[in-house]
């Protein structure tokens, strides 16, 4: 099965950098995704890691260590609009589709 | 940018009634999914669909649930006899490919969801 842990809430200041951690235990691993979800809206794709290391995409970066079952999402130059829930999701090594198991999400609040 | 569209945005129904939630996936995508999110809880996988058949389903997706692709564009989720605990936001998603194909990192694109309230 899958077990994914993320902090429930985080608060950061506009313009700052924040790191959201995710740890996972899985019986088979084939990729980790980060999604952003504003309240009442759909999750939107942010990043994907399947190999160890850092993937950078503008203000967002994501890191993966498969041996540690660990990932983080790094958000730089925080803006008020970044206030949202950030979902870590793991894709297991089963089936042929893109079934994802989501964590409970980290609610990020960006303050002035 | 192409997007997944879902209708209706809100649906209120009485316990025991049948509901059909509708989705139009992105046109060149081959894999389709339903997820649900009970208020305040995590997004949960229900079912994936490929080549006109279910490829995987979760334990939530029991005999009360069914999916169908009635034509070349729509993808529907039917709940035959709704229960109070079916109240949730239901998200449809699609992806260009699955993990066994070359573009295996193709992410899921989610629709804006249908909020189902069972009274």
PDB file of C-alpha atoms in Angstrom, chain A residues 2-4 29-31 33 35 37 40-45 48 50-51 85 87 91-105, chain B residues 31 33 35 37 40-45 48 55-58 89 91 95-101 104-113 115:
ATOM      1  CA  UNK A   2       0.875   3.652   0.038  1.00  0.00           C
ATOM      2  CA  UNK A   3       1.411   6.007   2.956  1.00  0.00           C
ATOM      3  CA  UNK A   4       2.168   9.666   2.374  1.00  0.00           C
ATOM      4  CA  UNK A  29       7.281   3.565  -6.865  1.00  0.00           C
ATOM      5  CA  UNK A  30       7.077   5.084 -10.295  1.00  0.00           C
ATOM      6  CA  UNK A  31       7.046   8.817  -9.802  1.00  0.00           C
ATOM      7  CA  UNK A  33       3.880  14.567  -8.407  1.00  0.00           C
ATOM      8  CA  UNK A  35      -0.148  19.606  -7.280  1.00  0.00           C
ATOM      9  CA  UNK A  37      -5.126  23.212  -5.062  1.00  0.00           C
ATOM     10  CA  UNK A  40     -12.934  24.713  -3.985  1.00  0.00           C
ATOM     11  CA  UNK A  41     -10.923  24.286  -7.169  1.00  0.00           C
ATOM     12  CA  UNK A  42      -9.264  21.482  -9.077  1.00  0.00           C
ATOM     13  CA  UNK A  43      -5.706  20.337  -8.360  1.00  0.00           C
ATOM     14  CA  UNK A  44      -3.289  21.775 -10.918  1.00  0.00           C
ATOM     15  CA  UNK A  45      -0.031  20.082 -11.842  1.00  0.00           C
ATOM     16  CA  UNK A  48       7.086  15.605 -11.408  1.00  0.00           C
ATOM     17  CA  UNK A  50      10.938  10.003 -10.940  1.00  0.00           C
ATOM     18  CA  UNK A  51      14.748  10.109 -10.630  1.00  0.00           C
ATOM     19  CA  UNK A  85      -2.986  23.517  -0.489  1.00  0.00           C
ATOM     20  CA  UNK A  87      -0.591  17.989  -2.585  1.00  0.00           C
ATOM     21  CA  UNK A  91       2.306   6.849  -8.567  1.00  0.00           C
ATOM     22  CA  UNK A  92       2.697   3.168  -7.782  1.00  0.00           C
ATOM     23  CA  UNK A  93       4.344   0.642 -10.047  1.00  0.00           C
ATOM     24  CA  UNK A  94       1.089  -1.076 -10.899  1.00  0.00           C
ATOM     25  CA  UNK A  95      -1.327  -0.914 -13.747  1.00  0.00           C
ATOM     26  CA  UNK A  96      -0.784   1.010 -16.925  1.00  0.00           C
ATOM     27  CA  UNK A  97      -2.438   4.271 -16.153  1.00  0.00           C
ATOM     28  CA  UNK A  98      -1.618   7.168 -13.926  1.00  0.00           C
ATOM     29  CA  UNK A  99      -3.363   6.188 -10.704  1.00  0.00           C
ATOM     30  CA  UNK A 100      -2.090   8.553  -8.038  1.00  0.00           C
ATOM     31  CA  UNK A 101      -2.245   8.267  -4.277  1.00  0.00           C
ATOM     32  CA  UNK A 102      -2.469  11.697  -2.700  1.00  0.00           C
ATOM     33  CA  UNK A 103      -1.315  12.922   0.654  1.00  0.00           C
ATOM     34  CA  UNK A 104      -3.650  15.039   2.752  1.00  0.00           C
ATOM     35  CA  UNK A 105      -2.010  18.217   1.479  1.00  0.00           C
TER      36      UNK A 105
ATOM     37  CA  UNK B  31      -6.638   7.803 -20.110  1.00  0.00           C
ATOM     38  CA  UNK B  33     -10.076   9.009 -14.289  1.00  0.00           C
ATOM     39  CA  UNK B  35     -11.315  10.975  -8.141  1.00  0.00           C
ATOM     40  CA  UNK B  37     -12.551  14.565  -2.303  1.00  0.00           C
ATOM     41  CA  UNK B  40     -11.519  18.544   4.319  1.00  0.00           C
ATOM     42  CA  UNK B  41     -10.037  15.205   3.300  1.00  0.00           C
ATOM     43  CA  UNK B  42      -7.588  14.030   0.698  1.00  0.00           C
ATOM     44  CA  UNK B  43      -8.170  13.396  -2.966  1.00  0.00           C
ATOM     45  CA  UNK B  44      -9.001   9.702  -3.451  1.00  0.00           C
ATOM     46  CA  UNK B  45      -8.724   7.581  -6.574  1.00  0.00           C
ATOM     47  CA  UNK B  48      -9.172   4.708 -14.347  1.00  0.00           C
ATOM     48  CA  UNK B  55      -8.060  -0.409 -16.166  1.00  0.00           C
ATOM     49  CA  UNK B  56      -8.017  -0.051 -12.400  1.00  0.00           C
ATOM     50  CA  UNK B  57     -10.451   0.730  -9.585  1.00  0.00           C
ATOM     51  CA  UNK B  58     -10.286   1.303  -5.870  1.00  0.00           C
ATOM     52  CA  UNK B  89     -16.396  16.829  -4.770  1.00  0.00           C
ATOM     53  CA  UNK B  91     -13.064  15.317 -10.057  1.00  0.00           C
ATOM     54  CA  UNK B  95      -3.839  12.147 -19.187  1.00  0.00           C
ATOM     55  CA  UNK B  96      -2.197  11.884 -22.534  1.00  0.00           C
ATOM     56  CA  UNK B  97      -0.508   8.599 -21.714  1.00  0.00           C
ATOM     57  CA  UNK B  98      -0.014   6.053 -19.000  1.00  0.00           C
ATOM     58  CA  UNK B  99       3.162   5.047 -17.263  1.00  0.00           C
ATOM     59  CA  UNK B 100       4.019   2.253 -19.659  1.00  0.00           C
ATOM     60  CA  UNK B 101       4.357   4.546 -22.629  1.00  0.00           C
ATOM     61  CA  UNK B 104       5.052   8.252 -19.003  1.00  0.00           C
ATOM     62  CA  UNK B 105       5.404  11.417 -16.994  1.00  0.00           C
ATOM     63  CA  UNK B 106       2.280  12.782 -18.582  1.00  0.00           C
ATOM     64  CA  UNK B 107       0.467  14.420 -15.688  1.00  0.00           C
ATOM     65  CA  UNK B 108      -3.201  14.223 -14.859  1.00  0.00           C
ATOM     66  CA  UNK B 109      -5.252  17.254 -15.808  1.00  0.00           C
ATOM     67  CA  UNK B 110      -8.232  17.734 -13.540  1.00  0.00           C
ATOM     68  CA  UNK B 111     -11.590  19.306 -14.220  1.00  0.00           C
ATOM     69  CA  UNK B 112     -13.103  21.834 -11.807  1.00  0.00           C
ATOM     70  CA  UNK B 113     -15.220  19.160 -10.198  1.00  0.00           C
ATOM     71  CA  UNK B 115     -19.904  19.081  -5.850  1.00  0.00           C
TER      72      UNK B 115
END
